CSV table of C-alpha atoms (C1' of nucleotides) and ligand atoms in Angstrom, one decimal:
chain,number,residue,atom,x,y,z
A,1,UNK,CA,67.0,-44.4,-343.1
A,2,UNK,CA,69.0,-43.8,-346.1
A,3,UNK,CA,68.3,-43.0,-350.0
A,4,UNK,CA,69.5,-46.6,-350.6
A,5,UNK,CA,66.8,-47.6,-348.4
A,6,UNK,CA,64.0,-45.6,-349.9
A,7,UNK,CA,64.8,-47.5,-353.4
A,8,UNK,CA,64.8,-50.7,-351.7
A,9,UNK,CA,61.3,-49.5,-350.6
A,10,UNK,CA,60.1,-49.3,-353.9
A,11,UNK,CA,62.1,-52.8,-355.2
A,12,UNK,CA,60.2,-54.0,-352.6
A,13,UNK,CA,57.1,-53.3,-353.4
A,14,UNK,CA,57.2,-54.5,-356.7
A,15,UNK,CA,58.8,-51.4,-358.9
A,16,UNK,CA,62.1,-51.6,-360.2
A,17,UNK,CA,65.2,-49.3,-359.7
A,18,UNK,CA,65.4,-46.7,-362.5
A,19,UNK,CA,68.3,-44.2,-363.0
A,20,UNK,CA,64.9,-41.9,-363.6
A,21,UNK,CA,64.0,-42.9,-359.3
A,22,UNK,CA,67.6,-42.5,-358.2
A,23,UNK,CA,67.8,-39.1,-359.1
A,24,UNK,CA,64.6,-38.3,-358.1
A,25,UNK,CA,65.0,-40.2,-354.6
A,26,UNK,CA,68.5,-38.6,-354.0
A,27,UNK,CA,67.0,-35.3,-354.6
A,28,UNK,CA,64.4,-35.3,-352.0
A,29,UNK,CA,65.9,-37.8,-349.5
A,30,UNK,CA,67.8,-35.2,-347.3
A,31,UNK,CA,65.9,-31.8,-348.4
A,32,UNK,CA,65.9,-29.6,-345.6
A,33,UNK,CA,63.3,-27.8,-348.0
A,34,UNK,CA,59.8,-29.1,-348.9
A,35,UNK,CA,60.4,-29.2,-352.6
A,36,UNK,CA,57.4,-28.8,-355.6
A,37,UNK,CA,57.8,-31.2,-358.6
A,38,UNK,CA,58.9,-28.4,-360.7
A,39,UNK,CA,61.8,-27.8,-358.5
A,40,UNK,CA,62.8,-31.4,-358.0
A,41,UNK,CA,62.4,-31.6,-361.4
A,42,UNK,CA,65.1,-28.9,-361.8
A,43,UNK,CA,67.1,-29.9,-359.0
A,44,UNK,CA,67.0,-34.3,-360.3
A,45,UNK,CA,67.9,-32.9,-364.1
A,46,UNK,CA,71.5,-32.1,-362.5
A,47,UNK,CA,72.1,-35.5,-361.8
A,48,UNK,CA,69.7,-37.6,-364.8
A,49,UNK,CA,69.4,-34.7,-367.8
A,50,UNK,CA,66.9,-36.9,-369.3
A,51,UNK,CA,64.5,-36.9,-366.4
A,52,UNK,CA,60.9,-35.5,-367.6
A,53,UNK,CA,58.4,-33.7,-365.8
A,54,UNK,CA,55.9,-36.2,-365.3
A,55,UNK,CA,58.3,-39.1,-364.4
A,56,UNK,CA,59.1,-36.9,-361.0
A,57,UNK,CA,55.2,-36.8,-361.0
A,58,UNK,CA,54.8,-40.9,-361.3
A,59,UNK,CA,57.6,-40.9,-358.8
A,60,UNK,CA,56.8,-38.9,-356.3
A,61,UNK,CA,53.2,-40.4,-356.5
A,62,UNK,CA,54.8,-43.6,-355.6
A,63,UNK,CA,56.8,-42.3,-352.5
A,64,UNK,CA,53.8,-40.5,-350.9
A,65,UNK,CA,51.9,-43.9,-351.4
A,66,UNK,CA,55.1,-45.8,-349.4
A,67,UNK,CA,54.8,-43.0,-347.3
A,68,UNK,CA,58.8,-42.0,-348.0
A,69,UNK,CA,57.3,-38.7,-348.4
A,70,UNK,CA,54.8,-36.6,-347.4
A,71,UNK,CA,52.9,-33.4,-348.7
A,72,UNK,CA,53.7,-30.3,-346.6
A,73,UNK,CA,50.7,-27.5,-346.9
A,74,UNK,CA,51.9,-24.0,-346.4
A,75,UNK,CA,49.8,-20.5,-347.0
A,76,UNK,CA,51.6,-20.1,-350.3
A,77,UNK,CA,51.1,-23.8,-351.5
A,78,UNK,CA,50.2,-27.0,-350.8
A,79,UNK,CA,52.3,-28.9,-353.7
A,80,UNK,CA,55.4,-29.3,-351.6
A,81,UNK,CA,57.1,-32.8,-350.4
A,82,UNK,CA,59.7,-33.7,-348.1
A,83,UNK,CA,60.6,-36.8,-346.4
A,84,UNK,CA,58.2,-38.1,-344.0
A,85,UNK,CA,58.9,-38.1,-340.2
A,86,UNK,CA,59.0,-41.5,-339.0
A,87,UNK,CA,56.3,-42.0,-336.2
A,88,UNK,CA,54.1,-39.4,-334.2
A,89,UNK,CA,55.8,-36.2,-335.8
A,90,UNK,CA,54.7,-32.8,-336.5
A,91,UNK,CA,56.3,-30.1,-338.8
A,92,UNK,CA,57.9,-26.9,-337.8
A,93,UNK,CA,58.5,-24.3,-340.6
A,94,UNK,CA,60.5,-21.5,-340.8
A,95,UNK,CA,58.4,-18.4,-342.8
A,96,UNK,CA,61.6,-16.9,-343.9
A,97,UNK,CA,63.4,-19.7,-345.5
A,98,UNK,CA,61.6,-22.3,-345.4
A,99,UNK,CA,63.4,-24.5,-343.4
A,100,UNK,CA,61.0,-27.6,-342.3
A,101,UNK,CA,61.7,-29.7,-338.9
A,102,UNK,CA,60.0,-32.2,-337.4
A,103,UNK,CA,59.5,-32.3,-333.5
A,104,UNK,CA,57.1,-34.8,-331.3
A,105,UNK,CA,55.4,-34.7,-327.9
A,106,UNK,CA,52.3,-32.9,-328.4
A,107,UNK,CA,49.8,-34.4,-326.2
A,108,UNK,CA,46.3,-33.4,-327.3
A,109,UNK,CA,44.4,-35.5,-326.0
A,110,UNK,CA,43.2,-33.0,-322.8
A,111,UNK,CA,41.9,-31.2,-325.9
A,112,UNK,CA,40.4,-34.0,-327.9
A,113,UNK,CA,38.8,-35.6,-325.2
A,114,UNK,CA,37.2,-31.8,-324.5
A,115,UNK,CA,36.3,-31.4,-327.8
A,116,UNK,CA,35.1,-34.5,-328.4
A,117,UNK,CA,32.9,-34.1,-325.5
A,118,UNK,CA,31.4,-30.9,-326.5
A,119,UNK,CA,30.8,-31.7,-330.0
A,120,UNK,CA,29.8,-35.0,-330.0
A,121,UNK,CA,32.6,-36.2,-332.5
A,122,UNK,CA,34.5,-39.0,-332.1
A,123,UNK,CA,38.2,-37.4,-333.0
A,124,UNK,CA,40.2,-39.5,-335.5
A,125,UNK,CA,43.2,-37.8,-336.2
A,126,UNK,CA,44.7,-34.4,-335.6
A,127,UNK,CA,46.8,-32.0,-337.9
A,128,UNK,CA,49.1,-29.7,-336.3
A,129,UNK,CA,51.7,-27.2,-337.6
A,130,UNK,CA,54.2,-24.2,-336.4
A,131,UNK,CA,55.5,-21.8,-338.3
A,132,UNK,CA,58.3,-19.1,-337.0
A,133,UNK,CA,61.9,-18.1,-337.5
A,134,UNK,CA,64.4,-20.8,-337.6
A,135,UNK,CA,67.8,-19.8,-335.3
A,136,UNK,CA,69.2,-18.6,-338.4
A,137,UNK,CA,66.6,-16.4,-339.5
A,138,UNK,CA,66.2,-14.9,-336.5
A,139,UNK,CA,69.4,-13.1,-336.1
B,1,UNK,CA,27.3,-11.9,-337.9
B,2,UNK,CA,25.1,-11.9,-341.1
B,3,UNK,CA,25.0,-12.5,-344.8
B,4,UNK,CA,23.9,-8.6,-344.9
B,5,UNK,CA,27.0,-7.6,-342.7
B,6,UNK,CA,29.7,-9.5,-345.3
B,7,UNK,CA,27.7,-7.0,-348.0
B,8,UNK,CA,28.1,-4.3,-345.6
B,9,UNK,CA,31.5,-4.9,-345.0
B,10,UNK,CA,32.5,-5.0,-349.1
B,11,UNK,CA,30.6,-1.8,-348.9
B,12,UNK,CA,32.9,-0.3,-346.6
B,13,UNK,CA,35.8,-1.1,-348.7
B,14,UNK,CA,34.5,0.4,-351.1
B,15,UNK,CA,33.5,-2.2,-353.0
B,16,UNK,CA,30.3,-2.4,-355.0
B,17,UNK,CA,27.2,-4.6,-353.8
B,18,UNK,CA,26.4,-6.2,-356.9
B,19,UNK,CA,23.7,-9.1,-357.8
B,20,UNK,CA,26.9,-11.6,-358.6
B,21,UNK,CA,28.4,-10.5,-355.3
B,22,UNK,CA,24.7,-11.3,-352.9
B,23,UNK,CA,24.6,-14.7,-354.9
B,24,UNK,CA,28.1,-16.0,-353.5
B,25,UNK,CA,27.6,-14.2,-350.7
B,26,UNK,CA,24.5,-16.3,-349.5
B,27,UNK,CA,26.0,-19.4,-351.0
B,28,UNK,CA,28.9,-19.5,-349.0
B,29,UNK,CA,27.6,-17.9,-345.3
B,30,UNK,CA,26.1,-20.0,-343.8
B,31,UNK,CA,27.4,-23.2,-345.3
B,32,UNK,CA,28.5,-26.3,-343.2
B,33,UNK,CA,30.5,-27.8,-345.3
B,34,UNK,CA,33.6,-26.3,-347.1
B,35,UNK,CA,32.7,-25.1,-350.8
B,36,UNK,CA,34.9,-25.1,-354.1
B,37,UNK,CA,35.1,-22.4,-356.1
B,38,UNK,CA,33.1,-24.7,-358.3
B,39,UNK,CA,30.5,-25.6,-355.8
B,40,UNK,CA,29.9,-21.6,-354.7
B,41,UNK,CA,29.6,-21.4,-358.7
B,42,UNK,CA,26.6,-24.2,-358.9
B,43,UNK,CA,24.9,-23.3,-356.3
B,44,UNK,CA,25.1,-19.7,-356.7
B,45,UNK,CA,23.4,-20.2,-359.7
B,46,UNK,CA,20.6,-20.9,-359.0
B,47,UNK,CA,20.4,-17.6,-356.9
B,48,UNK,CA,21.9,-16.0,-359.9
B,49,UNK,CA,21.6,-17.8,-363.6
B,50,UNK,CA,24.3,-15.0,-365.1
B,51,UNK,CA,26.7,-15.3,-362.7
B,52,UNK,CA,30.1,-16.1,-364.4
B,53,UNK,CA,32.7,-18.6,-362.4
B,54,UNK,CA,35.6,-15.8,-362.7
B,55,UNK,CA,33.3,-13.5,-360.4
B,56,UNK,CA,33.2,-16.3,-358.4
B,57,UNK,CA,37.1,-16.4,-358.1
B,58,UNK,CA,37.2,-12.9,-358.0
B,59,UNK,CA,34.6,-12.8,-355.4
B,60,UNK,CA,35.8,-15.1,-353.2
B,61,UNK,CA,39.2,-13.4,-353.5
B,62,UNK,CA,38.2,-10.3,-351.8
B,63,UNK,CA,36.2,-11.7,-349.2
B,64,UNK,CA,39.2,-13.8,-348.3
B,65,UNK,CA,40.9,-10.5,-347.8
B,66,UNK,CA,38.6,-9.2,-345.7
B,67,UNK,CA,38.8,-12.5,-343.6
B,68,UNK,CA,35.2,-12.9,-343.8
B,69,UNK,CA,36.5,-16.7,-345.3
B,70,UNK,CA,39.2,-18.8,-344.7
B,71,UNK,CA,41.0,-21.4,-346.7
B,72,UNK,CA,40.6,-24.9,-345.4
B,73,UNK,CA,42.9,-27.4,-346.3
B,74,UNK,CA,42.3,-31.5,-346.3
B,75,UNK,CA,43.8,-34.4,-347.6
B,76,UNK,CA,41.7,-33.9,-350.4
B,77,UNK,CA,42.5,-30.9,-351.7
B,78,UNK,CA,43.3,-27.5,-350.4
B,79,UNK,CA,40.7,-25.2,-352.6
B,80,UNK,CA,37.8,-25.4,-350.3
B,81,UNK,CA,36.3,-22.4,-348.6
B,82,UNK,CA,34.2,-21.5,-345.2
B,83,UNK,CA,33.4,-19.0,-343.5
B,84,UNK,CA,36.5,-17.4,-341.0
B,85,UNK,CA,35.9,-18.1,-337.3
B,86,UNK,CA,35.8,-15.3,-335.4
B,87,UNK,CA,38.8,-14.9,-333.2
B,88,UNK,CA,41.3,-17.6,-332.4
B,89,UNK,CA,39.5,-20.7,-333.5
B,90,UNK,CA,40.7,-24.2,-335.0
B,91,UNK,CA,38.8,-26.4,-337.8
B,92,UNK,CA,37.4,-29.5,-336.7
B,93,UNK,CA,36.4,-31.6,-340.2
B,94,UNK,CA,33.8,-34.6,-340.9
B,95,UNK,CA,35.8,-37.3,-342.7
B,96,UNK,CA,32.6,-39.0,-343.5
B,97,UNK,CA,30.0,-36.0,-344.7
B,98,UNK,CA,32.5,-33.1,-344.6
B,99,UNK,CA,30.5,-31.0,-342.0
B,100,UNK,CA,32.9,-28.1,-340.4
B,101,UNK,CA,33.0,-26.7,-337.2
B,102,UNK,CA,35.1,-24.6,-335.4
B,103,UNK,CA,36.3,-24.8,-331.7
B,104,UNK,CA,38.2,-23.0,-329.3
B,105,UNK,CA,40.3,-23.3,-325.9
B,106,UNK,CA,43.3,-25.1,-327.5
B,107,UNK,CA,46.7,-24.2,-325.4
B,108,UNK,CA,49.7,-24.8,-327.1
B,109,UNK,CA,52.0,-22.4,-325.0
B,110,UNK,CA,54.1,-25.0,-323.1
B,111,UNK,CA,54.3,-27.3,-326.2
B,112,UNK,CA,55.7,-24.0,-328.1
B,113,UNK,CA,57.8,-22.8,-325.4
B,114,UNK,CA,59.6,-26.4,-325.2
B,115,UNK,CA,60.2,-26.7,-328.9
B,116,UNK,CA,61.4,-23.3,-329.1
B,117,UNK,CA,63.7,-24.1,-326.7
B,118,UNK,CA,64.6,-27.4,-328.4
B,119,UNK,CA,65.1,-26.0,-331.7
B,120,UNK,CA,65.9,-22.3,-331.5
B,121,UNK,CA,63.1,-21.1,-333.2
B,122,UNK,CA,61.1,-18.0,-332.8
B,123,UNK,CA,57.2,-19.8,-332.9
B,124,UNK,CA,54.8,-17.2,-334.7
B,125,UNK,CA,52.0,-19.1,-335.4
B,126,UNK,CA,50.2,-22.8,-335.6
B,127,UNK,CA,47.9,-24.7,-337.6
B,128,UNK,CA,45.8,-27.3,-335.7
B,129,UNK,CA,42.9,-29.1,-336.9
B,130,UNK,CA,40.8,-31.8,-335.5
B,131,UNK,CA,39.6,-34.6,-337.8
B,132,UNK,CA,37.0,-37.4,-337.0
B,133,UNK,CA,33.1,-38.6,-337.2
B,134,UNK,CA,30.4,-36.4,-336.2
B,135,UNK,CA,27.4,-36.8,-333.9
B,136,UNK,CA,25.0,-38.0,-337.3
B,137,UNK,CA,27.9,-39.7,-339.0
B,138,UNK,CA,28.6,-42.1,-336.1
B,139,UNK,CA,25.6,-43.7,-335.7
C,1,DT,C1',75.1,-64.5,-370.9
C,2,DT,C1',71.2,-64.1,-373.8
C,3,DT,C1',66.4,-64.0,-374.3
C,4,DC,C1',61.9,-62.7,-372.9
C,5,DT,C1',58.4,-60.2,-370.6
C,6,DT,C1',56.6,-56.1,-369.3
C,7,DA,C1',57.2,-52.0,-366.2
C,8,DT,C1',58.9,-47.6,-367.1
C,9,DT,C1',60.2,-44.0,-369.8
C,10,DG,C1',59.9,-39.1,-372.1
C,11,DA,C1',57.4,-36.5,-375.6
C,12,DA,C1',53.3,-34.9,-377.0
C,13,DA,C1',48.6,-34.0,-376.3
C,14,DA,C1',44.9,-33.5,-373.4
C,15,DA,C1',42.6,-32.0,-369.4
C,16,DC,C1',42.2,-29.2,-365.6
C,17,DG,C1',41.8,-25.2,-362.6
C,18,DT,C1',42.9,-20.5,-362.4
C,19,DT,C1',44.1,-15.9,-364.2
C,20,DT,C1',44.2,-12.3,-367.6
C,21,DT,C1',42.1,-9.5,-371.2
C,22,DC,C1',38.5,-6.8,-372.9
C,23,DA,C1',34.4,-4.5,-374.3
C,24,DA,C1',29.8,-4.1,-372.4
C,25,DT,C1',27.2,-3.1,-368.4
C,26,DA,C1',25.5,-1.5,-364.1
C,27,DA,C1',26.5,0.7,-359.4
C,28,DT,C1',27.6,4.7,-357.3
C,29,DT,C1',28.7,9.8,-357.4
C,30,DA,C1',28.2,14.3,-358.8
D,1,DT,C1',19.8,12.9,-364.8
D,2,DA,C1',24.3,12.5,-366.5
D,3,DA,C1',29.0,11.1,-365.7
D,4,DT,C1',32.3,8.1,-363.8
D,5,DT,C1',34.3,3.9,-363.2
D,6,DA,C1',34.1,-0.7,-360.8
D,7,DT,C1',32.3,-4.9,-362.1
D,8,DT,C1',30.8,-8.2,-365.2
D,9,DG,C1',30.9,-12.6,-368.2
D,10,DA,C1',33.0,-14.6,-372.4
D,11,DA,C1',37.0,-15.8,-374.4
D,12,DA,C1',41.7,-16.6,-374.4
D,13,DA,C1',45.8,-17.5,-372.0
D,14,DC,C1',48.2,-19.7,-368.6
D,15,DG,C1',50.6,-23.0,-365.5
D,16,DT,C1',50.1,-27.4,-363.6
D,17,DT,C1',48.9,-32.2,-363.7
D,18,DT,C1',47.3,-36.3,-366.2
D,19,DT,C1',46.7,-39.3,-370.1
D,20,DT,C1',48.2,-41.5,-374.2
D,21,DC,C1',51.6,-44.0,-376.7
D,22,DA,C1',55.5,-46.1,-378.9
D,23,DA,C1',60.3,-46.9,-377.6
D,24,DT,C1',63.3,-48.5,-374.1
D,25,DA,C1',65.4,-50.8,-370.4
D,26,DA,C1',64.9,-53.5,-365.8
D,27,DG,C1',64.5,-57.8,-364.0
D,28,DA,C1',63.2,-62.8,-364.5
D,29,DA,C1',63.9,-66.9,-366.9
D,30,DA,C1',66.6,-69.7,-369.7
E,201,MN,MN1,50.2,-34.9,-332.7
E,202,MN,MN1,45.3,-22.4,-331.5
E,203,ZN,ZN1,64.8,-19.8,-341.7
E,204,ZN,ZN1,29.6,-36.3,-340.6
DNA sequence: TTTCTTATTGAAAAACGTTTTCAATAATTA
DNA sequence: TAATTATTGAAAACGTTTTTCAATAAGAAA
């Protein structure tokens, strides 16, 4: 999966390749930061100086909708983005820096089955998040 | 727990029990579904016709502070409020109606432990919640 | 290539949710 | 009861997101 990729994405899908998309694409692609629209904005105006605001808006819209990307909700904020994990993944953050990882093999469904049981709901989908210190944070 | 203890307890930090403050008080205790600041402000309303939606803000400010009311964050939209579990409790949402309930029992320890040792991270806290149909919505 | 169609653009304005400001009011204390 | 001061709602300010719109540029067709 590379930026190249995400842009043939969105060709694909029927929207065409913009110097606008490239910049915002190559900023996000490869973030180890979940990233506001305000900052990619800052952050895409490096490499396009006539990017505006809401075409970062229209752009990430379109991403999140290819699920390229995906919103990452935090207790400061839920307006962040950062590329999605591919498959059954869950987000790790760091609280210090910010640093977001993705790891797999959570098994739930002990839990869901449980819960299910108890409450009488039939369990659909399951949001699950850690936060800590990354390895660099913690020294 | 009671609508008269979250008073009490505004009381006690030395906060004033005002008619504003028992109107968004009993609009948001006892609710089963998660309310927006706009919600608590319509339906606190008709408890209290005066009431002004920046007391609401303000209101629901403190008793967020006071953990009497948590945050509760969906797909939707993150603005929502209900009131806080006590002790170590996870969210488990209605994607049809939006009824809330909380459960318990949830052991993450060995999943922790294996991504900590995976990634180097310190793991402080988690996020889990449970989405799905309830009992009524089901049927 | 050149022409044509139309999706995409950025600027400006509008809309939106939330916070700040402020003088009046009302809850608590003395 | 009088004095103090936290709280109030209205209005204004604010930051973010969305809409509007005419100009532009990407991609298709020739
Ligand atoms: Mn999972
Ligand atoms: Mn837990
Ligand atoms: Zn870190
Ligand atoms: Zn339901």
């Amino acid at each position: 999966m590379t930026a190249e990729h995400w842009l043939e994405q969105l060709h694909d899908h029927g929207y065409r390749i913009t110097a606008a998309r490239r910049a915002v694409v190559d900023t996000i692609f490869g973030a180890t930061h979940a990233l506001t629209p305000i900052q990619v904005y800052d952050a895409a105006r490096k490499k396009y100086r006539a990017l505006g605001l809401v075409t970062v808006y229209r752009t990430l819209e379109k991403l999140e909708e290819l699920h390229l990307i995906q919103r990452v909700h935090q207790p400061m904020g839920c307006q962040a983005f950062i590329a999605a994990g591919v498959g059954h993944q869950h987000l790790l953050l760091c609280q210090q820096c910010g640093q977001v990882e993705f790891f797999e093999g959570d098994d739930l469904e002990a839990l869901t089955k449980s819960i299910a049981k108890k409450t009488g709901y039939q369990i659909k989908e399951h949001w699950l998040q850690l936060f800590g210190l990354c390895a660099n944070c913690r020294a």
